[in-house]
Short mmCIF file of C-alpha atoms in Angstrom, two decimals:
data_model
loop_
_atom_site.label_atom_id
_atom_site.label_comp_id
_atom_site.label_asym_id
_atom_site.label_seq_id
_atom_site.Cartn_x
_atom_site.Cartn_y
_atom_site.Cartn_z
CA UNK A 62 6.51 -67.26 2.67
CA UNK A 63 8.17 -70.29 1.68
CA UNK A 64 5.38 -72.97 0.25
CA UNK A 65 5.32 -76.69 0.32
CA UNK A 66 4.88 -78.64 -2.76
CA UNK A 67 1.91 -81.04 -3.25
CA UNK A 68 3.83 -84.62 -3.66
CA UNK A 69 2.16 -87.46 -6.36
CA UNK A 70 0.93 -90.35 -4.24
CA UNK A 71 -0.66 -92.07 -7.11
CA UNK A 72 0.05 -92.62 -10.73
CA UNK A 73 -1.61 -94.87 -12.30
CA UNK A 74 -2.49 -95.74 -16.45
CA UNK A 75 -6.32 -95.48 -17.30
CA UNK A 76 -7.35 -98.63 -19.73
CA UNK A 77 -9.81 -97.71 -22.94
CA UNK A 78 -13.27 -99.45 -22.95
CA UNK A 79 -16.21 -99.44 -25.83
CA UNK A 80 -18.93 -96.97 -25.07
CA UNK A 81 -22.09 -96.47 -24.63
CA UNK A 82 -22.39 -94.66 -28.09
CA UNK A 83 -21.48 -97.50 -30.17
CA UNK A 84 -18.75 -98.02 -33.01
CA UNK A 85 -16.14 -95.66 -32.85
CA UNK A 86 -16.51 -94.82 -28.84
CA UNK A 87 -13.89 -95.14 -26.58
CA UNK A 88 -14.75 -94.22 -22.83
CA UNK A 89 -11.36 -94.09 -20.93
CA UNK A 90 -12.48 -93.89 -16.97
CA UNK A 91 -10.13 -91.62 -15.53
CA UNK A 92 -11.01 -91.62 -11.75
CA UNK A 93 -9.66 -95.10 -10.50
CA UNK A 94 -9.26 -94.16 -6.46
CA UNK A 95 -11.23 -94.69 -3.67
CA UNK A 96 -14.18 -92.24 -3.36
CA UNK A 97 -12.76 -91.04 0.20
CA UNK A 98 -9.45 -90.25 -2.13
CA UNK A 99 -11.02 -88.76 -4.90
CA UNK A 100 -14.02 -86.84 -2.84
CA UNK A 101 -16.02 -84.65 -4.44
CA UNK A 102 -14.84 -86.07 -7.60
CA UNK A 103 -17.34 -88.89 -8.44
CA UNK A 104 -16.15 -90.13 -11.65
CA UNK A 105 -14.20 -88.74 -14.95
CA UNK A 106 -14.47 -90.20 -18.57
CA UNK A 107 -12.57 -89.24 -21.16
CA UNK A 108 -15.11 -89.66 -23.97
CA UNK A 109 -13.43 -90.20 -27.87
CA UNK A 110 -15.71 -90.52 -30.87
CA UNK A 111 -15.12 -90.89 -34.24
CA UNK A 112 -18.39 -91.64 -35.35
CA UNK A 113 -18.61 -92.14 -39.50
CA UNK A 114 -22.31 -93.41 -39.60
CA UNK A 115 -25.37 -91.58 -39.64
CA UNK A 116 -27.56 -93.64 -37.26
CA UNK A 117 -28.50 -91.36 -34.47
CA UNK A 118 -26.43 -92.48 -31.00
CA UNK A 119 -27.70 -91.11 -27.44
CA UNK A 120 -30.97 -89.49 -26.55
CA UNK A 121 -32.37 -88.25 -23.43
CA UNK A 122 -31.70 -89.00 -19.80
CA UNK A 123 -31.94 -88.11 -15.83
CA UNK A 124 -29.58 -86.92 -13.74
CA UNK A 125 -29.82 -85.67 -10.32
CA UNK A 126 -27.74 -85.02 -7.05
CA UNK A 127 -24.66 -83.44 -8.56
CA UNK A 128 -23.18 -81.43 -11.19
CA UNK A 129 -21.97 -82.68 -14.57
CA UNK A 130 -18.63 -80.88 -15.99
CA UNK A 131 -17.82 -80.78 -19.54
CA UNK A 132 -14.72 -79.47 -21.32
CA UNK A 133 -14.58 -80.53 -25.32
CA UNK A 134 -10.81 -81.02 -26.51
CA UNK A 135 -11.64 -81.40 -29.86
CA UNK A 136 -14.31 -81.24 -31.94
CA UNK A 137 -18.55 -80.31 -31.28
CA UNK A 138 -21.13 -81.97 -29.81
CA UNK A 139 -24.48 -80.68 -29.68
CA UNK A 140 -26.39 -78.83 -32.59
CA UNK A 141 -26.76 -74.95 -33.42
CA UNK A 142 -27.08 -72.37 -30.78
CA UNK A 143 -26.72 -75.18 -27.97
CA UNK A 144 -23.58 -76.65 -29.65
CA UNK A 145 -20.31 -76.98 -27.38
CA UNK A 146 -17.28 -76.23 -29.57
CA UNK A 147 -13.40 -76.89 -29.10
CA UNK A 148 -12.47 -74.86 -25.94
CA UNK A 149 -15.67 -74.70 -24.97
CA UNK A 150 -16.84 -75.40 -20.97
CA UNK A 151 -19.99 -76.56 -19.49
CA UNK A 152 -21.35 -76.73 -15.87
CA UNK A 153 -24.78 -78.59 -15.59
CA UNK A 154 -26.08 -78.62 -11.84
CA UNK A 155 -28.42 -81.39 -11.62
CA UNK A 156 -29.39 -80.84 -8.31
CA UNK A 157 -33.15 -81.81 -7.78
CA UNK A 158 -33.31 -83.73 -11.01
CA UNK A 159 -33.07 -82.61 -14.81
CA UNK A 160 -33.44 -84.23 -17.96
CA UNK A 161 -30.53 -83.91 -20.22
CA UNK A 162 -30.68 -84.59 -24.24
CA UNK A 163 -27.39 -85.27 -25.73
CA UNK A 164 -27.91 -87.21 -29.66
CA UNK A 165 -25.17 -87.35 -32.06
CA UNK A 166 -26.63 -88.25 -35.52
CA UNK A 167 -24.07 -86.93 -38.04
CA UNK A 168 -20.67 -88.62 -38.53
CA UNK A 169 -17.87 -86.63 -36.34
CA UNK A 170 -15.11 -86.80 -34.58
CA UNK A 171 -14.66 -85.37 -31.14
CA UNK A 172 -13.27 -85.77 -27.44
CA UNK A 173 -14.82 -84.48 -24.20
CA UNK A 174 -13.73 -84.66 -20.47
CA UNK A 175 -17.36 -84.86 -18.99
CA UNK A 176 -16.51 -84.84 -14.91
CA UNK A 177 -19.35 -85.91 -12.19
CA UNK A 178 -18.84 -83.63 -8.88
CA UNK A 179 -20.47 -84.38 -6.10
CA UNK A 180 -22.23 -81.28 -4.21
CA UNK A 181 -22.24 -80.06 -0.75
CA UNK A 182 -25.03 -82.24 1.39
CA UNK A 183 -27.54 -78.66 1.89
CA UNK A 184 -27.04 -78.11 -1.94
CA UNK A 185 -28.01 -81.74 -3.28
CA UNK A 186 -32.16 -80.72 -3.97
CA UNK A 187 -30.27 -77.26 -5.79
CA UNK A 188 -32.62 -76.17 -8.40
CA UNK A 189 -31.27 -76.83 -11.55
CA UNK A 190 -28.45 -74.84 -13.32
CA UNK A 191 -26.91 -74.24 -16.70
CA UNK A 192 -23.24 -72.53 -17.39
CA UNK A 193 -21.42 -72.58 -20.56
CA UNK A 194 -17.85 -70.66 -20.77
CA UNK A 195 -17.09 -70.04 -24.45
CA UNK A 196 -13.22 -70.77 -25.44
CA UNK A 197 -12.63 -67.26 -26.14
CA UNK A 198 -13.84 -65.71 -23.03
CA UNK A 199 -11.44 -68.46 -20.91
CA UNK A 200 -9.51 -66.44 -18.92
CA UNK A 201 -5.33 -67.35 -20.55
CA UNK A 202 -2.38 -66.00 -19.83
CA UNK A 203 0.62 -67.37 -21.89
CA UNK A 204 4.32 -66.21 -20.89
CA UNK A 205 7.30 -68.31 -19.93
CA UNK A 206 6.82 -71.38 -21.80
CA UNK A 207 3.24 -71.74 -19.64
CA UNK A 208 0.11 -71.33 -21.92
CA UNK A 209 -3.12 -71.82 -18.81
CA UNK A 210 -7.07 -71.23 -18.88
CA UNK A 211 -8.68 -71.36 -16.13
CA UNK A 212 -12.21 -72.56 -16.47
CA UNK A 213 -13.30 -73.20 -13.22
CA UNK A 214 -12.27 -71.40 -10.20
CA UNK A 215 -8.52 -69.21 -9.54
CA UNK A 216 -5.36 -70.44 -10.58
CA UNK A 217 -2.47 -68.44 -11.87
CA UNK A 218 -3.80 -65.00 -10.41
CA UNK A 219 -6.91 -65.66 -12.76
CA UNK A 220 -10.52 -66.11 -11.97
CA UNK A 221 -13.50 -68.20 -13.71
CA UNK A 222 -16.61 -66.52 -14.07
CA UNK A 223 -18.28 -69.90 -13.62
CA UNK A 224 -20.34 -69.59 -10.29
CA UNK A 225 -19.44 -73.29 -7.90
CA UNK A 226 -21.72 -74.74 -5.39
CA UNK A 227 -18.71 -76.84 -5.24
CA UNK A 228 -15.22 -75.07 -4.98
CA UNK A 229 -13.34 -76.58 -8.18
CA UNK A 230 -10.59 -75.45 -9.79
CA UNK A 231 -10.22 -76.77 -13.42
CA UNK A 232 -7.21 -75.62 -15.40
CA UNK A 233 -5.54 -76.53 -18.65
CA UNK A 234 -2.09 -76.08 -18.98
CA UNK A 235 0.20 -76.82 -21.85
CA UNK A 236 4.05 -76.04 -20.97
CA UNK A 237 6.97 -75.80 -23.48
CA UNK A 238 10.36 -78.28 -23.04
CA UNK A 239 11.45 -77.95 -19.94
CA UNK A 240 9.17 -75.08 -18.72
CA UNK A 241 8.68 -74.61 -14.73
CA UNK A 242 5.47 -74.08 -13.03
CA UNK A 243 4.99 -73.12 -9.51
CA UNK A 244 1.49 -71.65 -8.48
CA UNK A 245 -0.80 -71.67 -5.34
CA UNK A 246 -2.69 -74.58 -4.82
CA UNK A 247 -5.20 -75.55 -1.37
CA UNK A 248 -3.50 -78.10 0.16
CA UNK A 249 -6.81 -80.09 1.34
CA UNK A 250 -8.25 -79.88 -1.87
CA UNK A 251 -8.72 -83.49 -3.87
CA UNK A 252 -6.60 -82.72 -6.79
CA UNK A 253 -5.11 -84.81 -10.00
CA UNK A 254 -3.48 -84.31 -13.05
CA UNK A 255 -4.19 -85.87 -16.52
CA UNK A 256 -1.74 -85.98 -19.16
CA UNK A 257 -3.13 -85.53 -22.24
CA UNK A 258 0.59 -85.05 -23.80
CA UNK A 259 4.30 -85.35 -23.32
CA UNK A 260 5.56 -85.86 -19.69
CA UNK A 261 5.51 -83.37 -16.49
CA UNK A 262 8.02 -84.07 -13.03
CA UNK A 263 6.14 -82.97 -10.06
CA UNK A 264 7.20 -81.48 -6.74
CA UNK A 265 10.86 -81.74 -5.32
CA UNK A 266 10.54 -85.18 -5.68
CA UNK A 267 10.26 -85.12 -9.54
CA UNK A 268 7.98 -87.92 -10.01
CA UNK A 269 7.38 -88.84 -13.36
CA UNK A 270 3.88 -88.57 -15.20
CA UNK A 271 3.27 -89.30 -18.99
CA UNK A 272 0.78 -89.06 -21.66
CA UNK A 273 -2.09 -90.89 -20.65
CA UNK A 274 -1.75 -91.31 -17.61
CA UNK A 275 -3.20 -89.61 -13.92
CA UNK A 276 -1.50 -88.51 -11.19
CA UNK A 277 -3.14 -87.87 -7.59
CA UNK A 278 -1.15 -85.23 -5.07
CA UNK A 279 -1.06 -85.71 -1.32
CA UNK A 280 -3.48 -83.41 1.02
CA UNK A 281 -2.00 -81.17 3.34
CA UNK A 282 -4.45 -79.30 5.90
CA UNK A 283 -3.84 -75.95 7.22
CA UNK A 284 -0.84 -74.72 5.19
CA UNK A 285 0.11 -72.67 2.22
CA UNK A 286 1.25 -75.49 -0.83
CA UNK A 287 1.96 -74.97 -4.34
CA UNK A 288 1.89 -77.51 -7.68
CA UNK A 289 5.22 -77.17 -8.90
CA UNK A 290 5.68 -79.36 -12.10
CA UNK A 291 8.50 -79.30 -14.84
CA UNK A 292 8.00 -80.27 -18.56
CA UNK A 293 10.11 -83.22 -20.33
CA UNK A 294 11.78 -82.60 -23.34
CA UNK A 295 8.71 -82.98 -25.37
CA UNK A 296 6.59 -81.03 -23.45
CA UNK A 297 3.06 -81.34 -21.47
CA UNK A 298 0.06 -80.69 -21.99
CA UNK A 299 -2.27 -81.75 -19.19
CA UNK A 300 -5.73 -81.28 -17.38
CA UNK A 301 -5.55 -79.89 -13.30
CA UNK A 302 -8.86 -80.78 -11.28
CA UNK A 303 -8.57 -79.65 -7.59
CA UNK A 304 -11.57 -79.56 -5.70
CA UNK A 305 -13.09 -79.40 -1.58
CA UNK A 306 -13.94 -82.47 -0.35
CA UNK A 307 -17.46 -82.56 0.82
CA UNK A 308 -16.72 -85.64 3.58
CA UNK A 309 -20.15 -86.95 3.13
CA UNK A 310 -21.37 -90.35 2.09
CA UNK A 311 -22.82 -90.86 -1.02
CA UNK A 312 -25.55 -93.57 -2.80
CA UNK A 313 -24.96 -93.77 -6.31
CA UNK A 314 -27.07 -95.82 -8.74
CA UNK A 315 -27.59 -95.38 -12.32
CA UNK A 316 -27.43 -91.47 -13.48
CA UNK A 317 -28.57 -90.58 -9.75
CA UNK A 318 -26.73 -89.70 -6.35
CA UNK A 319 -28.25 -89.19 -3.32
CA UNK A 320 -27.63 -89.05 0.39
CA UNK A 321 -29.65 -92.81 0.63
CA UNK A 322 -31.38 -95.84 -1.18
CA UNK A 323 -34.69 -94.14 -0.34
CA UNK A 324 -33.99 -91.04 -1.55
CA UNK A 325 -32.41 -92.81 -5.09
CA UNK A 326 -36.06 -94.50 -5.43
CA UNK A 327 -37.73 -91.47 -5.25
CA UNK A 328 -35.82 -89.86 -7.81
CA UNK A 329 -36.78 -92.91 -9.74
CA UNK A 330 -40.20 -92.29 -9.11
CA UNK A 331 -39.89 -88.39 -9.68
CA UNK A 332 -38.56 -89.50 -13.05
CA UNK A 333 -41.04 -92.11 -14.36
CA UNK A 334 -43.86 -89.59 -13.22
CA UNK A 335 -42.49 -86.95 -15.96
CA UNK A 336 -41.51 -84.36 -12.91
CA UNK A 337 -38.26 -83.51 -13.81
CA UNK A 338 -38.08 -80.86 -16.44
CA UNK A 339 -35.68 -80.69 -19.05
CA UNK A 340 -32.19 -78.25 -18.63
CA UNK A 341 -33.81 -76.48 -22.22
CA UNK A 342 -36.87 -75.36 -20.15
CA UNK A 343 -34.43 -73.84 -17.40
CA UNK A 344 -35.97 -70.54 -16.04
CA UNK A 345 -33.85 -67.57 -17.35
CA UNK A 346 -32.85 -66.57 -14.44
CA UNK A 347 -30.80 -70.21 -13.80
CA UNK A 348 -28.86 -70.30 -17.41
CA UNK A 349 -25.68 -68.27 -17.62
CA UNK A 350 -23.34 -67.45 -20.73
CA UNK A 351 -19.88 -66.09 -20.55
#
């Protein structure tokens, strides 16, 4: 059966801006559509440290209503046992509410995608949930010029372990000069690409997208589509996200989303009142390790 391709309908440039962290922290917001574009994907930073102080940046803080998504590029974050290393993946569900420590006190030098996905409306109050992929359990295939892992979801005739309230697919794909790619892909899920190197052509059209910058594909309902890219002559190395929309309306303030204002003031009030627990005190039976 003959496939169509997924077209780009948006390419756009991403601009750097201080973060939160202090000195040395560049937060690069990656998600720039439209929410009913970009549904379930809530927001995207591309997180780069190179912290060369000691002074402890970051400390605890709330989430609730969705799931947090981390993949580290390079570097660590987090200390011993909890540590996330190069490669590594990370699925919080925030759900109900969780508190969430992340403090960086050592100089280092790192960069993390850290993704916000919105979850389905019956699954927002979702008990909390912890899921860390280690970089060598990624399931990789590498032939052709194509190097993939697949850490959320199937692409490329491989499956994630991870477990998705949410169906995302999350793939990293690094293709040699002038490598072709052509593999399955929903055609009503939200999906972009971010180049984190070289150039890629997409689709028959062969649009153009470089290092640095995103690239959003069209939806197409009810039909069989593929991504079909090409690498320049220096290669590519990029970052897939495709996802299900959940065609709900969200409230989002501060580190909460909810289905109303009423709702966010409660979790405000859940918070101050010390009833969210923190994702260390997870029950056993909600933490997962692949």
């Amino acid at each position: 059966m003959n496939m169509i391709d997924r077209k780009l309908e948006t390419v756009y440039t991403p601009e750097d801006q201080p973060g939160f962290l202090g000195s040395g922290h560049t937060a690069r917001p990656v998600i720039q559509v439209d929410f009913t574009k970009s549904d379930p994907f809530i927001m995207l930073m591309d997180d780069m440290l190179d912290k060369k102080d000691t002074k402890p940046a970051g400390g605890p803080h709330p989430h609730a209503g969705f799931e947090t998504v981390t993949l580290v590029l390079e570097g660590e974050i987090g200390d011993g046992d909890h540590a996330l290393k190069s490669g590594d993946f990370e699925m919080m569900t925030a759900g109900r509410g969780i508190v969430h420590t992340e403090i960086i006190s050592k100089p280092t030098r790192m960069r993390i995608l850290q993704l916000w996905l919105n979850l389905p409306k019956e699954k927002r109050n979702a008990l909390p949930r912890l899921q860390r992929l280690a970089a060598e359990h990624v399931p990789a295939k590498n032939s052709d010029g194509a190097d993939i892992k697949v850490y959320s979801g199937s692409f490329a005739g491989m499956t994630s372990p991870v477990k998705n309230h949410t169906s995302l697919i999350l793939a990293k794909i690094k293709l040699q000069p002038g490598t072709c790619l052509a593999e399955a892909l929903p055609g009503n899920f939200s999906t972009f690409l971010y180049v984190l190197d070289g150039s890629v052509q997409v689709g028959e059209e062969k649009r153009k997208i470089a290092k640095d910058q995103v690239g959003w594909l069209n939806q197409v309902a009810d039909v069989e589509t593929q991504l079909r890219l090409r690498a320049g002559e220096n290669g590519a190395y990029l970052v897939l996200y495709a996802a299900e929309p959940q065609h709900h309306e969200i409230v989002s303030h501060g580190p909460f989303i909810a289905d109303s204002m009423e709702d966010i003031r409660q979790l405000y009030a859940d918070f101050r009142a010390g009833k969210m627990g923190h994702i260390s005190e997870v029950a056993e039976e909600q933490q997962f390790a692949y």
